[in-house]
mmCIF file of C-alpha atoms and ligand atoms in Angstrom:
data_model
loop_
_atom_site.group_PDB
_atom_site.id
_atom_site.type_symbol
_atom_site.label_atom_id
_atom_site.label_comp_id
_atom_site.label_asym_id
_atom_site.label_seq_id
_atom_site.Cartn_x
_atom_site.Cartn_y
_atom_site.Cartn_z
ATOM 1 C CA MET A 1 40.143 -171.704 136.518
ATOM 2 C CA PRO A 2 36.649 -170.356 136.983
ATOM 3 C CA GLU A 3 34.090 -172.952 137.996
ATOM 4 C CA LEU A 4 30.711 -171.202 137.713
ATOM 5 C CA ILE A 5 31.344 -169.245 134.552
ATOM 6 C CA LYS A 6 32.594 -170.365 131.172
ATOM 7 C CA ILE A 7 34.796 -168.060 129.218
ATOM 8 C CA GLU A 8 35.400 -168.585 125.460
ATOM 9 C CA GLN A 9 37.301 -166.193 123.270
ATOM 10 C CA THR A 10 36.723 -166.073 119.517
ATOM 11 C CA GLY A 11 38.729 -163.394 117.811
ATOM 12 C CA ARG A 12 38.008 -160.113 119.520
ATOM 13 C CA VAL A 13 34.867 -161.269 121.278
ATOM 14 C CA VAL A 14 34.618 -163.004 124.674
ATOM 15 C CA LEU A 15 31.577 -165.073 125.362
ATOM 16 C CA VAL A 16 30.916 -165.564 129.141
ATOM 17 C CA THR A 17 28.312 -168.236 130.025
ATOM 18 C CA LEU A 18 26.906 -168.464 133.648
ATOM 19 C CA ASN A 19 27.157 -172.109 134.455
ATOM 20 C CA ARG A 20 25.144 -173.053 137.629
ATOM 21 C CA PRO A 21 22.329 -174.863 135.952
ATOM 22 C CA GLU A 22 21.242 -176.683 139.109
ATOM 23 C CA ALA A 23 20.396 -173.262 140.725
ATOM 24 C CA LEU A 24 19.132 -171.580 137.606
ATOM 25 C CA ASN A 25 22.411 -169.595 137.535
ATOM 26 C CA ALA A 26 21.635 -167.908 140.941
ATOM 27 C CA LEU A 27 24.335 -165.429 141.564
ATOM 28 C CA ASN A 28 26.319 -166.324 144.656
ATOM 29 C CA SER A 29 29.550 -164.687 145.867
ATOM 30 C CA GLN A 30 31.676 -167.124 143.892
ATOM 31 C CA VAL A 31 29.947 -166.136 140.577
ATOM 32 C CA MET A 32 30.406 -162.470 141.474
ATOM 33 C CA ASN A 33 34.074 -162.955 142.294
ATOM 34 C CA GLU A 34 34.770 -164.977 139.173
ATOM 35 C CA LEU A 35 33.125 -162.382 136.969
ATOM 36 C CA ALA A 36 35.085 -159.546 138.654
ATOM 37 C CA THR A 37 38.511 -161.226 138.599
ATOM 38 C CA GLU A 38 38.445 -163.464 135.498
ATOM 39 C CA LEU A 39 37.178 -160.755 133.054
ATOM 40 C CA LYS A 40 39.642 -158.080 134.173
ATOM 41 C CA PRO A 41 42.560 -159.258 132.029
ATOM 42 C CA TYR A 42 40.320 -159.511 128.944
ATOM 43 C CA ASP A 43 38.984 -155.948 129.712
ATOM 44 C CA ARG A 44 42.544 -154.665 129.578
ATOM 45 C CA ASP A 45 43.476 -156.519 126.508
ATOM 46 C CA PRO A 46 43.530 -154.314 123.408
ATOM 47 C CA ASN A 47 42.655 -157.308 121.312
ATOM 48 C CA VAL A 48 39.327 -157.834 123.100
ATOM 49 C CA GLY A 49 36.557 -155.522 121.870
ATOM 50 C CA CYS A 50 33.289 -156.892 123.329
ATOM 51 C CA PHE A 51 31.913 -159.235 125.987
ATOM 52 C CA VAL A 52 28.690 -161.199 125.583
ATOM 53 C CA ILE A 53 27.248 -162.464 128.823
ATOM 54 C CA THR A 54 24.620 -165.232 128.671
ATOM 55 C CA GLY A 55 23.004 -168.026 130.764
ATOM 56 C CA SER A 56 21.006 -171.040 129.773
ATOM 57 C CA PRO A 57 17.894 -171.323 127.691
ATOM 58 C CA LYS A 58 15.807 -171.591 130.963
ATOM 59 C CA ALA A 59 17.452 -168.862 132.960
ATOM 60 C CA PHE A 60 19.899 -166.062 132.324
ATOM 61 C CA ALA A 61 19.963 -165.853 136.119
ATOM 62 C CA ALA A 62 17.137 -166.330 138.634
ATOM 63 C CA GLY A 63 18.560 -163.731 141.011
ATOM 64 C CA ALA A 64 21.018 -163.441 143.838
ATOM 65 C CA ASP A 65 21.428 -166.712 145.721
ATOM 66 C CA ILE A 66 18.677 -166.658 148.209
ATOM 67 C CA LYS A 67 20.058 -169.666 150.075
ATOM 68 C CA GLU A 68 23.419 -167.893 150.532
ATOM 69 C CA MET A 69 21.694 -164.762 151.882
ATOM 70 C CA SER A 70 18.949 -166.242 154.048
ATOM 71 C CA ASP A 71 20.933 -166.665 157.261
ATOM 72 C CA LYS A 72 22.737 -163.300 157.153
ATOM 73 C CA ASP A 73 21.862 -160.552 159.533
ATOM 74 C CA TYR A 74 22.242 -156.799 159.267
ATOM 75 C CA MET A 75 25.737 -156.711 160.625
ATOM 76 C CA ASP A 76 26.848 -159.398 158.273
ATOM 77 C CA VAL A 77 25.703 -157.637 155.190
ATOM 78 C CA PHE A 78 26.795 -154.224 156.444
ATOM 79 C CA HIS A 79 30.349 -155.273 157.294
ATOM 80 C CA GLU A 80 30.733 -157.372 154.141
ATOM 81 C CA ASP A 81 29.310 -154.429 152.084
ATOM 82 C CA PHE A 82 27.266 -157.226 150.550
ATOM 83 C CA PHE A 83 26.908 -156.876 146.780
ATOM 84 C CA ALA A 84 29.523 -154.134 146.515
ATOM 85 C CA GLY A 85 31.694 -156.582 144.603
ATOM 86 C CA TRP A 86 29.340 -156.301 141.627
ATOM 87 C CA ASP A 87 30.648 -152.837 140.932
ATOM 88 C CA ALA A 88 33.802 -154.395 139.434
ATOM 89 C CA PHE A 89 31.737 -156.079 136.786
ATOM 90 C CA ALA A 90 29.623 -152.997 136.117
ATOM 91 C CA LYS A 91 32.797 -150.975 135.736
ATOM 92 C CA LEU A 92 34.446 -153.078 133.052
ATOM 93 C CA ARG A 93 35.220 -150.650 130.221
ATOM 94 C CA THR A 94 34.881 -152.966 127.265
ATOM 95 C CA PRO A 95 31.242 -153.109 125.930
ATOM 96 C CA LYS A 96 29.175 -155.743 127.472
ATOM 97 C CA ILE A 97 26.059 -157.282 125.925
ATOM 98 C CA ALA A 98 23.642 -159.408 127.836
ATOM 99 C CA ALA A 99 21.954 -162.154 125.797
ATOM 100 C CA VAL A 100 18.953 -163.125 127.915
ATOM 101 C CA SER A 101 16.841 -166.239 127.579
ATOM 102 C CA GLY A 102 14.367 -167.397 130.230
ATOM 103 C CA PHE A 103 14.357 -165.874 133.699
ATOM 104 C CA ALA A 104 16.250 -162.694 134.413
ATOM 105 C CA LEU A 105 14.979 -162.098 137.953
ATOM 106 C CA GLY A 106 16.212 -159.939 140.798
ATOM 107 C CA GLY A 107 20.090 -159.888 140.594
ATOM 108 C CA GLY A 108 19.703 -161.583 137.131
ATOM 109 C CA CYS A 109 17.794 -158.598 135.779
ATOM 110 C CA GLU A 110 20.258 -156.289 137.529
ATOM 111 C CA LEU A 111 23.280 -158.153 136.040
ATOM 112 C CA ALA A 112 21.585 -157.712 132.543
ATOM 113 C CA MET A 113 21.169 -154.030 133.230
ATOM 114 C CA MET A 114 24.834 -153.619 134.287
ATOM 115 C CA CYS A 115 25.616 -154.516 130.600
ATOM 116 C CA ASP A 116 25.519 -151.834 127.937
ATOM 117 C CA ILE A 117 22.984 -153.536 125.701
ATOM 118 C CA ILE A 118 20.384 -156.203 126.451
ATOM 119 C CA TYR A 119 19.186 -158.522 123.665
ATOM 120 C CA CYS A 120 16.707 -161.187 124.598
ATOM 121 C CA SER A 121 14.861 -164.172 123.146
ATOM 122 C CA GLU A 122 11.181 -164.689 122.932
ATOM 123 C CA SER A 123 11.239 -166.743 126.168
ATOM 124 C CA ALA A 124 12.805 -164.005 128.253
ATOM 125 C CA LYS A 125 11.159 -162.918 131.515
ATOM 126 C CA PHE A 126 12.449 -159.956 133.443
ATOM 127 C CA GLY A 127 11.495 -159.176 137.013
ATOM 128 C CA GLN A 128 12.570 -157.624 140.337
ATOM 129 C CA PRO A 129 10.674 -159.914 142.818
ATOM 130 C CA GLU A 130 12.674 -158.978 145.842
ATOM 131 C CA ILE A 131 9.585 -157.500 147.478
ATOM 132 C CA LYS A 132 8.227 -161.066 147.822
ATOM 133 C CA LEU A 133 11.277 -161.921 149.933
ATOM 134 C CA GLY A 134 10.854 -158.951 152.244
ATOM 135 C CA VAL A 135 13.685 -156.976 150.650
ATOM 136 C CA ILE A 136 14.304 -154.664 147.745
ATOM 137 C CA PRO A 137 16.677 -154.852 144.749
ATOM 138 C CA GLY A 138 20.271 -154.661 146.051
ATOM 139 C CA MET A 139 22.462 -154.735 142.932
ATOM 140 C CA GLY A 140 21.300 -151.468 141.431
ATOM 141 C CA GLY A 141 17.832 -152.449 140.197
ATOM 142 C CA SER A 142 15.839 -149.580 141.734
ATOM 143 C CA GLN A 143 18.208 -147.136 140.030
ATOM 144 C CA ARG A 144 19.091 -148.747 136.681
ATOM 145 C CA LEU A 145 15.617 -150.004 135.984
ATOM 146 C CA THR A 146 14.116 -146.608 136.706
ATOM 147 C CA LYS A 147 16.609 -144.868 134.455
ATOM 148 C CA LEU A 148 15.903 -147.378 131.622
ATOM 149 C CA VAL A 149 12.155 -147.799 131.716
ATOM 150 C CA GLY A 150 11.006 -144.733 133.725
ATOM 151 C CA LYS A 151 9.349 -144.395 137.191
ATOM 152 C CA VAL A 152 5.958 -145.832 136.426
ATOM 153 C CA LYS A 153 6.999 -149.130 134.840
ATOM 154 C CA SER A 154 9.860 -149.449 137.405
ATOM 155 C CA MET A 155 7.461 -148.965 140.319
ATOM 156 C CA ASP A 156 5.051 -151.461 138.698
ATOM 157 C CA MET A 157 7.769 -154.151 138.601
ATOM 158 C CA ILE A 158 9.450 -153.431 141.902
ATOM 159 C CA LEU A 159 6.318 -152.904 144.035
ATOM 160 C CA THR A 160 4.357 -155.916 142.601
ATOM 161 C CA GLY A 161 7.169 -158.275 141.668
ATOM 162 C CA LYS A 162 5.492 -158.980 138.410
ATOM 163 C CA MET A 163 7.508 -160.148 135.470
ATOM 164 C CA MET A 164 7.854 -158.430 132.045
ATOM 165 C CA ASN A 165 7.890 -160.647 128.981
ATOM 166 C CA ALA A 166 10.129 -159.979 125.960
ATOM 167 C CA ALA A 167 7.583 -157.924 124.007
ATOM 168 C CA GLU A 168 6.901 -155.750 127.097
ATOM 169 C CA ALA A 169 10.611 -155.370 127.700
ATOM 170 C CA LEU A 170 11.161 -154.183 124.106
ATOM 171 C CA GLU A 171 8.284 -151.804 124.368
ATOM 172 C CA ALA A 172 9.640 -150.432 127.630
ATOM 173 C CA ASN A 173 13.188 -149.925 126.161
ATOM 174 C CA LEU A 174 14.714 -152.438 128.564
ATOM 175 C CA VAL A 175 15.976 -154.513 125.656
ATOM 176 C CA ALA A 176 17.195 -153.335 122.256
ATOM 177 C CA ARG A 177 16.100 -156.378 120.140
ATOM 178 C CA ILE A 178 14.339 -159.724 120.453
ATOM 179 C CA PHE A 179 15.673 -162.840 118.607
ATOM 180 C CA PRO A 180 14.289 -166.394 118.417
ATOM 181 C CA ASP A 181 15.411 -168.554 121.275
ATOM 182 C CA ASP A 182 17.674 -170.810 119.104
ATOM 183 C CA THR A 183 19.567 -167.884 117.448
ATOM 184 C CA LEU A 184 19.847 -165.355 120.335
ATOM 185 C CA VAL A 185 23.457 -166.159 121.153
ATOM 186 C CA SER A 186 24.681 -166.480 117.542
ATOM 187 C CA GLU A 187 22.909 -163.274 116.513
ATOM 188 C CA THR A 188 24.325 -161.481 119.605
ATOM 189 C CA LEU A 189 27.783 -162.749 118.792
ATOM 190 C CA LYS A 190 27.563 -161.269 115.279
ATOM 191 C CA ILE A 191 26.682 -157.907 116.735
ATOM 192 C CA ALA A 192 29.492 -158.230 119.226
ATOM 193 C CA GLU A 193 31.878 -158.937 116.286
ATOM 194 C CA THR A 194 30.798 -155.789 114.691
ATOM 195 C CA ILE A 195 31.339 -153.720 117.758
ATOM 196 C CA ALA A 196 34.683 -155.415 118.426
ATOM 197 C CA GLY A 197 35.781 -154.564 114.909
ATOM 198 C CA PHE A 198 35.814 -150.855 115.546
ATOM 199 C CA GLY A 199 38.711 -149.026 117.247
ATOM 200 C CA LYS A 200 38.907 -149.975 120.857
ATOM 201 C CA ALA A 201 39.644 -146.442 122.173
ATOM 202 C CA SER A 202 36.645 -144.943 120.260
ATOM 203 C CA THR A 203 34.380 -147.795 121.339
ATOM 204 C CA LEU A 204 35.318 -147.487 125.044
ATOM 205 C CA LEU A 205 34.974 -143.743 124.957
ATOM 206 C CA ALA A 206 31.661 -143.905 123.056
ATOM 207 C CA ARG A 207 30.379 -146.211 125.852
ATOM 208 C CA GLU A 208 31.695 -143.849 128.521
ATOM 209 C CA SER A 209 30.062 -140.885 126.898
ATOM 210 C CA VAL A 210 26.627 -142.532 126.752
ATOM 211 C CA GLU A 211 27.002 -143.626 130.424
ATOM 212 C CA ARG A 212 27.850 -140.016 131.293
ATOM 213 C CA ALA A 213 24.389 -138.961 129.993
ATOM 214 C CA LEU A 214 22.845 -140.909 132.884
ATOM 215 C CA GLU A 215 25.129 -139.332 135.502
ATOM 216 C CA THR A 216 25.273 -135.683 134.663
ATOM 217 C CA SER A 217 23.629 -132.490 133.365
ATOM 218 C CA LEU A 218 23.147 -132.003 129.628
ATOM 219 C CA GLN A 219 25.693 -129.149 129.417
ATOM 220 C CA GLU A 220 28.337 -131.051 131.361
ATOM 221 C CA GLY A 221 27.674 -134.159 129.247
ATOM 222 C CA ILE A 222 28.025 -132.265 126.055
ATOM 223 C CA LEU A 223 31.308 -130.772 127.165
ATOM 224 C CA PHE A 224 32.554 -134.239 128.145
ATOM 225 C CA GLU A 225 31.579 -135.646 124.782
ATOM 226 C CA ARG A 226 33.258 -132.748 122.930
ATOM 227 C CA ARG A 227 36.500 -133.259 124.897
ATOM 228 C CA VAL A 228 36.426 -137.018 124.156
ATOM 229 C CA PHE A 229 35.702 -136.318 120.530
ATOM 230 C CA HIS A 230 38.781 -133.998 120.369
ATOM 231 C CA SER A 231 40.962 -136.583 122.106
ATOM 232 C CA LEU A 232 40.157 -139.179 119.445
ATOM 233 C CA PHE A 233 41.903 -137.076 116.906
ATOM 234 C CA ALA A 234 45.184 -138.158 118.640
ATOM 235 C CA THR A 235 44.511 -141.765 117.592
ATOM 236 C CA GLU A 236 45.711 -143.648 114.478
ATOM 237 C CA ASP A 237 42.268 -145.119 114.241
ATOM 238 C CA GLN A 238 40.742 -141.743 113.518
ATOM 239 C CA SER A 239 43.190 -141.107 110.682
ATOM 240 C CA GLU A 240 42.584 -144.608 109.306
ATOM 241 C CA GLY A 241 38.802 -144.471 109.670
ATOM 242 C CA MET A 242 38.484 -141.128 107.830
ATOM 243 C CA ALA A 243 41.086 -142.079 105.177
ATOM 244 C CA ALA A 244 39.262 -145.338 104.502
ATOM 245 C CA PHE A 245 36.043 -143.469 103.893
ATOM 246 C CA THR A 246 37.676 -141.151 101.467
ATOM 247 C CA GLU A 247 39.495 -144.030 99.697
ATOM 248 C CA LYS A 248 36.241 -146.061 99.623
ATOM 249 C CA ARG A 249 37.705 -149.028 101.446
ATOM 250 C CA LYS A 250 37.033 -150.809 104.751
ATOM 251 C CA ALA A 251 38.905 -149.386 107.629
ATOM 252 C CA ALA A 252 41.496 -151.521 109.323
ATOM 253 C CA PHE A 253 41.459 -150.380 112.946
ATOM 254 C CA LYS A 254 44.432 -151.180 115.160
ATOM 255 C CA GLY A 255 43.106 -149.944 118.486
ATOM 256 C CA ARG A 256 45.763 -147.280 118.617
HETATM 257 N N1 CAA B 301 18.660 -168.510 144.739
HETATM 258 C C1 CAA B 301 18.920 -169.762 145.126
HETATM 259 N N2 CAA B 301 18.479 -170.857 144.440
HETATM 260 C C2 CAA B 301 17.584 -170.562 143.481
HETATM 261 C C3 CAA B 301 17.241 -169.370 143.029
HETATM 262 C C4 CAA B 301 17.766 -168.240 143.721
HETATM 263 N N3 CAA B 301 17.537 -167.000 143.363
HETATM 264 N N4 CAA B 301 16.288 -169.513 142.050
HETATM 265 C C5 CAA B 301 16.195 -170.774 141.821
HETATM 266 N N5 CAA B 301 16.932 -171.451 142.636
HETATM 267 C C6 CAA B 301 17.072 -172.978 142.757
HETATM 268 C C7 CAA B 301 15.777 -173.576 143.417
HETATM 269 O O1 CAA B 301 15.907 -173.486 144.793
HETATM 270 C C8 CAA B 301 15.906 -174.999 142.943
HETATM 271 O O2 CAA B 301 16.880 -175.648 143.616
HETATM 272 P P1 CAA B 301 16.455 -177.174 144.259
HETATM 273 O O3 CAA B 301 16.249 -177.984 143.120
HETATM 274 O O4 CAA B 301 17.696 -177.464 145.134
HETATM 275 O O5 CAA B 301 15.253 -176.907 145.062
HETATM 276 C C9 CAA B 301 16.493 -174.748 141.437
HETATM 277 O O6 CAA B 301 17.139 -173.536 141.520
HETATM 278 C C10 CAA B 301 15.405 -174.782 140.418
HETATM 279 O O7 CAA B 301 14.446 -173.845 140.714
HETATM 280 P P2 CAA B 301 12.910 -174.121 140.846
HETATM 281 O O8 CAA B 301 12.625 -175.511 141.203
HETATM 282 O O9 CAA B 301 12.248 -173.122 141.728
HETATM 283 O O10 CAA B 301 12.411 -173.915 139.283
HETATM 284 P P3 CAA B 301 11.016 -173.476 138.700
HETATM 285 O O11 CAA B 301 11.107 -173.609 137.230
HETATM 286 O O12 CAA B 301 9.923 -174.185 139.397
HETATM 287 O O13 CAA B 301 10.895 -171.906 139.121
HETATM 288 C C11 CAA B 301 11.617 -169.627 139.278
HETATM 289 C C12 CAA B 301 11.779 -170.928 138.524
HETATM 290 C C13 CAA B 301 10.210 -169.031 139.091
HETATM 291 C C14 CAA B 301 12.687 -168.747 138.625
HETATM 292 C C15 CAA B 301 11.949 -169.795 140.777
HETATM 293 O O14 CAA B 301 13.093 -170.634 140.894
HETATM 294 C C16 CAA B 301 12.077 -168.579 141.605
HETATM 295 O O15 CAA B 301 11.153 -167.933 141.932
HETATM 296 N N6 CAA B 301 13.394 -168.256 141.914
HETATM 297 C C17 CAA B 301 13.647 -167.151 142.784
HETATM 298 C C18 CAA B 301 13.540 -165.787 142.060
HETATM 299 C C19 CAA B 301 13.813 -164.673 142.942
HETATM 300 O O16 CAA B 301 13.173 -164.376 143.949
HETATM 301 N N7 CAA B 301 14.883 -163.851 142.631
HETATM 302 C C20 CAA B 301 15.298 -162.765 143.358
HETATM 303 C C21 CAA B 301 16.357 -163.177 144.295
HETATM 304 S S1 CAA B 301 16.836 -161.878 145.489
HETATM 305 C C22 CAA B 301 17.807 -160.898 144.639
HETATM 306 O O17 CAA B 301 18.145 -161.077 143.509
HETATM 307 C C23 CAA B 301 18.298 -159.672 145.475
HETATM 308 C C24 CAA B 301 19.056 -158.658 144.584
HETATM 309 O O18 CAA B 301 18.500 -157.577 144.380
HETATM 310 C C25 CAA B 301 20.361 -158.893 144.132
#
């Protein structure tokens, strides 16, 4: 049983709540390992269509665990390949939505950016304050933040350690929508249900195609998209989705 994350499945949506309130959900190795191992079976389950990752009202996550890191030296982090374990979370294929209230700092901001969509509440504060600790982002922040908000805003955050509030994060395209604090999770779950209600193959492949845009040239990306589009004509969900439109009824996707 996981100790530092809570997992609740309702229908096709899995809500994952970071649960280390005494440390503002600081992300230690145990949290990383629990996210990597506990979510894998859900990821592979055709009956699960979306993850929602959230924290507490005060903190989504206040960063990697500074106390766990502080005594490590270069050879420790090098041999452990420290933080490489986060790739398993980032690589989950099922769509992941981060629902962020309060602090999303350092690794917390990076964890949110590993998700496919970020929604936040009015209290959210995003930041990459690692520079104040004598280091730099280590869970992908310098790369993902730059791809999301562009060089200038990314430099501003990473070089000064300043935080972005919810309105600034929306304006910078870091988050997709802002909700009131008390409805953030319920509104996010509703959107997750919508996503999870579509065919799982098309949803996973749509996600993979958008991700590909960040990794490759336009022509290669368009070719990838077209091949994926063709492949979906081998699914029952494509026949069902198009038949339902013609017959003016709601599609009943089976994930096949
Ligand atoms: N690691 C370990 N413990 C943390 C933590 C972190 N990242 N953030 C907060 N905590 C702990 C505090 O030490 C404190 O514990 P104690 O009660 O045992 O002292 C508890 O959580 C509550 O925190 P505060 O008392 O500091 O709460 P606050 O409301 O006064 O301040 C805060 C909130 C501004 C977020 C402040 O806690 C803070 O600055 N935290 C560190 C933020 C940070 O630097 N994050 C980056 C970490 S490095 C990183 O993430 C590297 C990477 O790229 C992956």
